[in-house]
XYZ file of C-alpha atoms in Angstrom:
572
model
C -10.635 -1.024 6.683
C -13.198 0.941 4.844
C -15.798 -1.410 4.404
C -15.918 -4.263 3.524
C -14.028 -5.962 1.142
C -11.945 -3.919 -0.608
C -8.802 -5.975 -1.569
C -6.683 -5.665 1.727
C -8.931 -8.037 2.828
C -11.505 -10.083 0.652
C -13.517 -12.713 2.276
C -14.614 -15.205 -0.160
C -17.541 -17.829 -0.312
C -17.549 -21.360 1.421
C -19.130 -24.959 0.163
C -21.676 -24.492 2.881
C -22.509 -20.549 1.521
C -21.542 -18.592 5.015
C -18.144 -16.094 4.651
C -15.903 -15.130 7.605
C -14.314 -11.693 5.954
C -10.615 -12.563 4.718
C -8.613 -13.355 8.273
C -7.071 -15.094 10.816
C -3.755 -14.951 13.326
C -2.603 -17.102 16.042
C -1.632 -19.938 14.210
C -2.887 -23.914 13.689
C -4.145 -26.415 14.627
C -4.652 -24.646 17.650
C -1.372 -23.430 18.175
C 0.531 -24.785 15.145
C 3.792 -24.949 14.495
C 6.074 -26.213 11.121
C 6.400 -29.267 13.468
C 2.322 -29.907 11.486
C 3.942 -30.828 8.481
C 5.528 -34.226 9.447
C 8.823 -34.782 8.995
C 12.334 -32.741 9.359
C 10.296 -29.294 10.680
C 13.858 -27.245 9.503
C 12.483 -24.891 6.260
C 14.770 -24.892 3.684
C 14.864 -22.981 0.159
C 13.982 -24.446 -2.878
C 10.462 -25.496 -4.731
C 8.050 -23.928 -5.787
C 4.735 -22.948 -3.260
C 1.484 -22.385 -4.643
C -1.231 -20.531 -3.706
C -5.204 -21.074 -4.137
C -7.610 -18.225 -4.121
C -10.656 -17.393 -4.770
C -9.820 -13.409 -5.927
C -7.647 -12.789 -8.498
C -4.708 -10.036 -7.580
C -5.876 -7.462 -9.142
C -4.443 -4.520 -10.130
C -1.149 -5.437 -8.897
C 0.599 -1.754 -8.370
C 1.436 -0.648 -5.407
C -0.794 2.520 -5.835
C -3.562 0.525 -5.898
C -3.491 -1.837 -3.279
C -5.253 -1.104 -0.272
C -2.885 -1.771 2.864
C -0.571 -4.990 2.582
C -3.418 -5.948 -0.215
C -4.247 -9.931 -1.825
C -3.785 -11.927 0.986
C 0.615 -10.702 1.724
C 1.399 -11.750 -2.076
C 2.135 -7.774 -2.416
C 4.773 -7.981 0.367
C 7.034 -10.669 -1.479
C 7.357 -7.310 -4.499
C 6.723 -4.255 -3.395
C 8.752 -3.605 -0.106
C 7.762 -0.090 2.077
C 10.220 2.034 4.688
C 8.485 -0.035 7.580
C 6.430 -2.801 7.641
C 4.598 -5.734 9.629
C 7.030 -7.814 12.470
C 7.168 -11.046 10.267
C 6.112 -13.684 13.780
C 2.671 -15.327 14.714
C 0.230 -13.771 16.693
C 0.205 -11.036 18.958
C 3.924 -10.464 18.090
C 2.996 -10.132 15.212
C 1.239 -7.039 15.949
C 3.562 -5.077 16.189
C 5.619 -2.525 13.020
C 9.007 -2.960 12.271
C 11.818 -1.059 9.577
C 11.975 -2.702 6.188
C 13.559 -0.511 3.919
C 14.130 2.447 6.301
C 16.539 1.909 9.161
C 14.086 1.855 12.216
C 10.467 2.910 11.855
C 10.149 6.981 11.871
C 11.890 9.832 14.002
C 9.352 12.196 15.047
C 9.445 15.402 15.418
C 8.233 16.814 18.781
C 4.281 17.345 17.787
C 4.895 14.406 15.837
C 3.644 16.110 12.621
C 7.287 15.606 10.838
C 8.510 12.094 10.386
C 12.224 10.976 8.905
C 13.460 8.455 7.302
C 17.270 6.799 6.933
C 17.352 3.906 3.943
C 19.166 1.276 4.621
C 22.090 0.701 2.279
C 22.804 -1.460 -0.239
C 18.666 -1.603 -1.532
C 18.655 -2.642 -5.248
C 15.426 -2.865 -7.318
C 15.235 -5.751 -9.633
C 17.306 -4.925 -12.378
C 20.116 -4.155 -9.832
C 19.793 -0.054 -10.084
C 19.411 1.411 -6.579
C 17.045 2.247 -4.611
C 16.760 5.825 -3.197
C 14.465 7.863 -1.110
C 12.976 9.920 -4.889
C 11.838 7.237 -5.387
C 9.684 6.395 -2.627
C 8.098 10.143 -3.029
C 7.575 9.573 -6.967
C 5.568 6.091 -5.178
C 3.642 8.111 -3.008
C 2.773 10.621 -5.545
C 1.547 8.562 -8.689
C -0.575 6.915 -5.596
C -2.899 10.347 -6.121
C -2.931 10.315 -9.988
C -6.874 9.189 -10.116
C -6.569 6.020 -12.850
C -4.132 5.000 -10.178
C -7.243 5.352 -7.703
C -8.021 2.328 -4.585
C -5.244 2.731 -2.191
C -5.821 3.359 1.362
C -7.305 7.409 1.117
C -5.356 8.556 4.893
C -1.994 9.971 2.337
C -4.191 12.859 1.040
C -6.032 13.546 4.348
C -1.982 13.931 6.463
C 0.353 15.274 4.362
C 0.737 19.399 4.201
C -1.371 20.684 1.103
C -1.576 17.217 -0.590
C -6.186 17.097 -0.209
C -6.168 18.726 -4.289
C -3.285 16.409 -5.406
C -3.974 14.672 -8.561
C -0.804 12.501 -9.052
C 2.697 13.201 -10.778
C 1.211 12.946 -14.480
C -0.880 16.219 -14.245
C 1.100 17.980 -11.323
C 4.804 17.820 -12.574
C 5.633 19.637 -8.828
C 4.945 17.024 -7.226
C 4.229 16.859 -3.064
C 5.911 19.413 -1.177
C 4.751 17.516 1.784
C 7.823 15.185 0.511
C 11.496 16.605 1.072
C 13.848 13.895 -0.076
C 17.472 16.189 1.232
C 19.592 13.277 0.346
C 19.774 9.724 -1.833
C 18.654 7.550 1.253
C 16.525 10.355 3.677
C 13.091 10.755 3.207
C 10.980 13.578 5.377
C 6.928 13.789 5.897
C 5.732 16.802 6.577
C 1.989 15.981 8.177
C -1.083 18.522 8.784
C -1.635 17.250 12.017
C -0.251 15.240 14.547
C -0.157 11.505 13.864
C 1.422 9.463 16.136
C 0.780 6.070 14.135
C 2.298 7.112 10.828
C 5.098 4.603 11.259
C 1.802 2.213 10.834
C 0.671 4.072 7.835
C 4.389 3.611 6.256
C 3.357 -0.494 6.097
C 1.465 0.907 3.861
C 1.914 -0.265 -0.292
C 1.938 3.084 -1.477
C 5.396 3.566 0.660
C 7.218 1.631 -1.996
C 9.725 2.587 -3.813
C 8.956 3.280 -8.092
C 11.489 4.277 -10.558
C 9.570 7.608 -12.326
C 11.783 6.111 -15.723
C 9.577 2.915 -15.842
C 6.303 3.663 -14.535
C 4.369 3.063 -17.706
C 1.170 4.086 -15.453
C -2.115 2.068 -15.936
C 0.269 -0.970 -17.539
C 2.774 -0.778 -14.754
C 0.503 -4.006 -13.461
C 1.212 -5.966 -15.640
C 5.762 -5.866 -14.136
C 5.396 -3.620 -11.707
C 9.430 -3.075 -10.706
C 10.458 -5.463 -7.252
C 11.495 -4.426 -4.566
C 11.308 -7.657 -3.242
C 12.728 -11.398 -2.380
C 10.147 -11.815 -5.740
C 9.423 -10.871 -9.003
C 7.020 -11.154 -12.239
C 7.396 -13.265 -14.847
C 3.771 -13.537 -16.053
C 0.233 -11.522 -15.040
C -2.326 -12.722 -16.688
C -6.503 -12.004 -16.773
C -5.462 -9.203 -14.578
C -4.526 -10.795 -12.065
C -6.189 -14.685 -12.379
C -2.740 -16.609 -12.478
C 0.915 -14.842 -11.031
C 4.333 -16.264 -10.598
C 7.025 -14.830 -9.297
C 10.433 -15.937 -9.956
C 13.619 -14.865 -6.978
C 14.594 -11.560 -6.914
C 18.155 -12.154 -7.678
C 19.306 -9.013 -5.852
C 17.291 -8.793 -3.152
C 19.261 -8.911 -0.337
C 18.238 -10.964 2.982
C 20.933 -8.684 4.447
C 18.785 -5.948 4.424
C 16.071 -8.083 4.791
C 15.253 -9.837 8.128
C 11.629 -10.244 7.694
C 10.804 -11.937 4.604
C 12.595 -15.715 4.321
C 11.416 -16.416 0.505
C 12.480 -19.751 1.023
C 10.151 -20.959 -2.603
C 12.054 -20.036 -5.835
C 9.040 -20.045 -7.123
C 5.141 -18.574 -6.318
C 2.239 -20.260 -8.620
C -0.292 -17.023 -7.423
C -3.952 -19.422 -9.098
C -6.946 -17.177 -8.461
C -10.845 -17.120 -9.602
C -11.282 -20.786 -8.317
C -13.943 -21.695 -6.739
C -14.140 -21.783 -3.239
C -14.966 -25.719 -2.562
C -12.762 -26.196 -5.032
C -9.821 -25.142 -2.980
C -10.332 -26.683 -0.061
C -10.692 -29.764 -1.564
C -7.628 -30.082 -3.318
C -6.042 -28.732 -0.587
C -7.367 -31.027 2.217
C -5.787 -34.081 -0.930
C -2.476 -32.131 -0.980
C -1.917 -34.284 -3.909
C 0.902 -33.680 -6.473
C 1.169 -29.510 -6.619
C -1.557 -29.089 -3.447
C 0.807 -30.654 -0.850
C 3.220 -27.754 -1.983
C 0.017 -25.214 -2.368
C -1.771 -22.826 0.255
C -4.968 -19.673 0.063
C -4.738 -16.602 1.161
C -8.570 -16.141 1.176
C -10.512 -19.037 1.833
C -11.971 -20.160 4.562
C -13.110 -23.808 5.895
C -16.800 -23.517 6.719
C -18.906 -25.276 9.541
C -19.857 -28.631 7.211
C -16.280 -28.199 6.014
C -15.174 -27.699 9.508
C -16.526 -30.062 11.107
C -15.026 -33.006 8.698
C -11.934 -31.730 8.960
C -11.973 -31.965 13.030
C -13.246 -36.085 12.528
C -9.909 -35.905 10.760
C -6.500 -36.461 12.785
C -3.896 -36.036 9.607
C -6.584 -32.501 8.491
C -7.009 -31.330 11.692
C -3.167 -31.528 11.572
C -3.015 -28.923 9.051
C -5.608 -25.968 9.790
C -4.368 -22.406 11.205
C -6.294 -20.582 13.060
C -6.880 -17.491 14.569
C -8.358 -14.117 14.473
C -7.840 -11.155 12.917
C -8.869 -7.915 14.061
C -12.615 -7.491 12.754
C -16.372 -6.565 15.216
C -19.381 -7.782 13.770
C -22.270 -5.779 14.792
C -25.991 -4.142 14.565
C -25.715 -0.144 13.476
C -28.337 2.129 15.212
C -29.007 6.398 13.027
C -30.319 7.774 16.115
C -31.580 10.748 13.315
C -34.273 7.924 12.474
C -36.877 7.031 15.068
C -37.493 5.006 17.729
C -33.633 5.063 17.687
C -32.871 7.989 19.053
C -33.845 7.654 22.211
C -30.831 5.751 23.233
C -33.724 3.066 25.741
C -34.595 1.739 22.603
C -31.142 1.275 21.279
C -29.933 -0.158 25.000
C -33.198 -2.347 25.025
C -32.387 -3.688 21.628
C -28.393 -4.464 23.337
C -29.924 -6.019 26.350
C -32.750 -8.649 24.472
C -29.062 -9.548 22.165
C -28.581 -13.462 22.132
C -25.606 -13.872 21.189
C -25.473 -18.063 21.578
C -27.678 -17.972 19.011
C -25.944 -15.159 16.126
C -23.002 -16.516 17.076
C -24.724 -20.441 15.240
C -25.792 -18.634 12.452
C -21.925 -17.359 11.583
C -21.234 -21.208 11.924
C -20.166 -22.372 15.051
C -17.665 -20.949 18.147
C -15.507 -22.643 16.404
C -15.916 -19.504 13.800
C -17.044 -16.666 15.699
C -16.898 -15.453 19.614
C -19.011 -12.885 21.352
C -18.195 -9.548 21.839
C -19.260 -6.142 23.899
C -16.454 -4.106 23.184
C -16.743 -3.008 19.700
C -12.633 -3.217 20.319
C -11.286 -6.272 18.949
C -9.952 -9.421 21.798
C -6.047 -7.702 21.096
C -4.007 -6.149 22.916
C -2.796 -4.234 20.488
C -6.031 -2.557 20.063
C -5.978 -1.195 23.576
C -9.272 -4.171 24.298
C -10.852 -3.352 27.502
C -13.181 -5.982 29.161
C -16.960 -4.414 29.011
C -20.087 -5.492 29.270
C -22.399 -2.492 29.546
C -25.305 -3.815 28.663
C -25.128 -7.801 30.266
C -27.519 -10.217 28.464
C -25.861 -13.341 29.351
C -25.478 -15.555 26.308
C -28.893 -16.284 25.321
C -30.247 -12.757 25.594
C -31.906 -10.294 29.128
C -35.918 -10.234 27.512
C -36.979 -8.460 30.794
C -34.420 -6.223 30.821
C -35.164 -5.088 27.950
C -39.024 -5.097 28.465
C -38.222 -2.867 31.117
C -36.485 -0.896 29.078
C -39.160 -0.287 25.789
C -41.338 0.458 28.605
C -39.210 3.786 30.210
C -39.308 5.038 26.694
C -43.223 4.837 26.041
C -43.025 1.399 24.443
C -44.781 -0.940 26.791
C -47.131 -3.116 24.267
C -43.669 -3.361 22.725
C -43.212 -1.339 18.363
C -42.079 -2.650 15.402
C -38.543 -1.898 13.430
C -36.893 -2.702 10.452
C -33.719 -4.512 9.765
C -31.420 -3.806 6.667
C -29.297 -6.628 5.784
C -27.139 -8.212 2.449
C -29.046 -10.676 0.750
C -25.939 -11.965 -0.296
C -23.925 -14.888 1.496
C -20.231 -13.294 0.952
C -21.035 -10.916 3.887
C -21.033 -11.281 7.784
C -24.986 -9.443 6.516
C -25.424 -12.777 5.747
C -29.635 -13.044 6.160
C -28.440 -16.250 8.464
C -27.760 -13.944 10.760
C -30.238 -11.443 10.703
C -32.538 -14.143 11.313
C -31.410 -14.516 14.838
C -31.415 -10.908 16.099
C -35.530 -11.506 14.588
C -35.673 -14.015 16.249
C -33.721 -13.113 19.703
C -36.280 -9.822 20.044
C -38.785 -11.517 19.585
C -38.774 -12.240 23.199
C -38.298 -8.509 24.467
C -41.147 -7.825 22.520
C -39.882 -6.442 19.311
C -41.513 -7.742 15.939
C -38.607 -6.919 13.387
C -39.195 -7.146 9.441
C -36.281 -7.819 8.041
C -35.226 -5.388 4.821
C -32.662 -8.269 2.795
C -30.701 -5.874 -0.344
C -28.214 -7.020 -3.338
C -24.729 -6.480 -2.045
C -24.193 -2.905 -3.972
C -27.793 -1.749 -3.298
C -26.286 -2.859 0.677
C -23.833 -0.634 0.041
C -24.729 2.188 -0.968
C -27.967 2.146 1.267
C -25.929 1.921 4.457
C -23.213 4.379 3.701
C -25.082 7.962 2.495
C -25.934 9.787 4.904
C -29.481 11.022 2.999
C -30.522 6.925 2.626
C -29.220 5.085 5.339
C -31.762 3.128 7.144
C -32.421 3.234 11.467
C -30.967 -0.370 12.164
C -28.988 -2.791 10.370
C -26.014 -5.116 9.840
C -22.673 -4.013 9.895
C -18.898 -4.304 9.966
C -15.368 -3.046 9.691
C -11.569 -4.061 10.542
C -8.573 -2.153 10.713
C -5.772 -1.429 8.464
C -3.499 -1.406 11.004
C -3.389 -2.916 14.910
C -4.766 0.228 15.911
C -7.671 1.635 18.232
C -7.319 4.224 15.114
C -8.397 2.933 12.371
C -10.421 1.313 14.191
C -12.610 4.246 16.131
C -12.223 7.343 14.523
C -13.907 6.644 11.240
C -16.714 5.882 12.737
C -16.890 7.544 15.941
C -14.752 10.913 15.135
C -17.313 14.049 14.178
C -15.828 15.409 11.365
C -15.294 12.322 8.831
C -19.727 12.370 8.924
C -19.158 12.227 5.083
C -23.012 13.970 4.152
C -21.325 13.827 0.075
C -19.870 10.602 -0.156
C -19.396 7.072 1.389
C -19.428 7.754 4.955
C -18.967 5.524 8.232
C -20.180 6.729 11.157
C -23.790 5.536 10.786
C -24.058 6.800 14.171
C -23.592 10.510 13.577
C -21.689 10.645 16.528
C -20.026 14.456 17.196
C -18.895 14.674 20.693
C -16.038 16.781 20.558
C -15.184 15.234 24.190
C -14.690 12.154 21.883
C -12.645 14.127 18.983
C -10.070 15.866 21.487
C -9.520 12.746 23.215
C -9.248 11.020 19.159
C -6.536 14.213 18.917
C -5.115 13.338 21.820
C -4.159 10.009 21.142
C -2.617 10.924 17.590
C -0.270 12.688 19.495
C 1.135 9.638 20.672
C 4.025 8.163 19.619
C 4.381 5.087 22.317
C 2.072 2.760 20.817
C 1.339 0.599 23.854
C 0.171 3.798 25.361
C -1.979 5.597 22.933
C -3.394 2.088 22.736
C -4.246 1.786 26.560
C -6.339 5.655 26.254
C -8.190 3.826 22.761
C -9.623 1.104 25.139
C -10.737 3.623 27.513
C -12.548 5.642 24.530
C -13.552 2.575 23.283
C -16.348 2.472 26.513
C -16.240 5.483 27.122
C -18.567 5.597 23.560
C -19.745 2.126 24.320
C -21.628 3.505 27.244
C -23.932 5.518 23.642
C -25.565 2.812 22.551
C -25.028 3.301 19.219
C -23.420 -0.123 18.045
C -24.476 -3.103 19.257
C -21.355 -5.705 19.644
C -22.827 -9.335 18.046
C -19.194 -11.434 17.428
C -15.255 -11.610 16.470
C -14.923 -13.923 13.707
C -12.157 -17.054 13.951
C -10.639 -18.214 11.450
C -9.849 -21.562 9.966
C -8.051 -22.632 6.477
C -5.661 -25.628 5.936
C -2.526 -25.738 3.660
C -1.055 -28.543 1.968
C 0.632 -31.434 3.810
C 4.283 -30.316 2.291
C 4.523 -26.493 3.472
C 6.774 -25.973 6.836
C 7.017 -22.906 9.272
C 3.780 -21.439 9.665
C 3.476 -18.175 10.273
C -0.674 -15.964 10.782
C -0.171 -12.559 12.391
C -3.156 -10.702 14.283
C -1.900 -7.528 11.883
C -3.384 -9.407 9.067
C -4.805 -12.255 10.035
C -4.047 -14.524 6.827
C -1.198 -16.558 6.199
C 2.623 -15.281 5.749
C 3.880 -16.689 2.167
C 6.817 -14.921 2.765
C 7.239 -16.869 6.066
C 6.817 -20.774 4.347
C 8.788 -23.132 3.173
C 7.699 -26.688 0.897
C 9.052 -30.493 1.516
């Protein structure tokens, strides 16, 4: 995820001011299932599902969505070549076919991928979905006026870097072939074994050229999924979806589509959302949220109420909060200084600042603790739970700072991010025990983002966080540690300016693998190799807690999106 508040996984403030990024997985309350809703646990069709969210479903156009976007709501309308497996936890981190008959057929070096569409696919008006529609949907995502989607296609497709979309270039993308109405072929400029993951993104949604209304398409996009848009008020502030009668469950085993109607209401205060879900009165008994977490105070109240505790979805999305170093700024050019800070960190105080162990788990690896990422346990600079000040002082002495040193830690003043003043203060207190004086530089949100992502202004020491666009080590490690992704005239995410030939070569080698399990193991090994350079200090992986209404059934929260999957829920 190109950090930190892209539409795919927006962060949302809770009433006590702590915010964690949108994400959760692995069910609730502590392994919830549909029985938590009480009574008959069998999900049935019918009724209205209400979605109460803080962030509106803005830019409801498949070209402008980033990955699944908006807490799974877009996937009810937009089908893609592949999709995520709609199951709880780790099983939900697998890629499965959607519009296509399989997850893709690569050539020997994974530079050409071929897909065949299922038979009988139709739009909401009954017209057939063709491979040309998918090609056109991808091409329009390149149009500058429809920007906002993930950048991978521009980087991966042959001769696509300068393409400006079909409104300006009528020739289209030669990298995408459509030899017949059910076949589509992608030609890549380098091996990409994870192309099936990319094909889950909304840019792969079919769009009929004759129905394309440009920037107004978001008002009524043509549905290929189980629901169609009947109302889109104030750019997604209220979105009402009703059944697409031409959708066929026989072609779509992933989306259950139980409710007759889905009413998405956004722009709400997070505390109001949690109060309404807690009370669960009237229509709110059939309500969920896909972007609002419980904060520490709210969680304490919920935990003490058996009925409410049974209505909490819990889990983990692949996300890491960490300290970042810029080795071009002294004294962080000295690896022993970076190691000293790694030893000095008190993760228990950081976790307390993040809301406690119910909302954050200690991290010593950059990759999240999930199999699909290739998680390999390691702790290269063991600090225990409260820090190893003695070891830190020893390393500082070796580095020439026997009398300690003074540093500046940059963070955001916003309560909306995990870079909050509370976490910065916890880091400050921990490093003080090792003789390191930390001055805090708090910036407003936009100023903070601009500063840390500009190679000319990036500070030496700052709070950061990263989440993956799909559950693999590739989109987690490559943007941060691939030297060829250092951006000198735009947003740069390789904060450590690592340009290690062996790391770059291993990234390329893993990208050639189409065996995703084998690739995961190598991502894990690469994570440990990079960790030895102490360019980051992993702090914690967030844990997410979200309420849902008393009449909501069939709760599914996967390790892929980390949010409640509304394509699976039913209402009483």
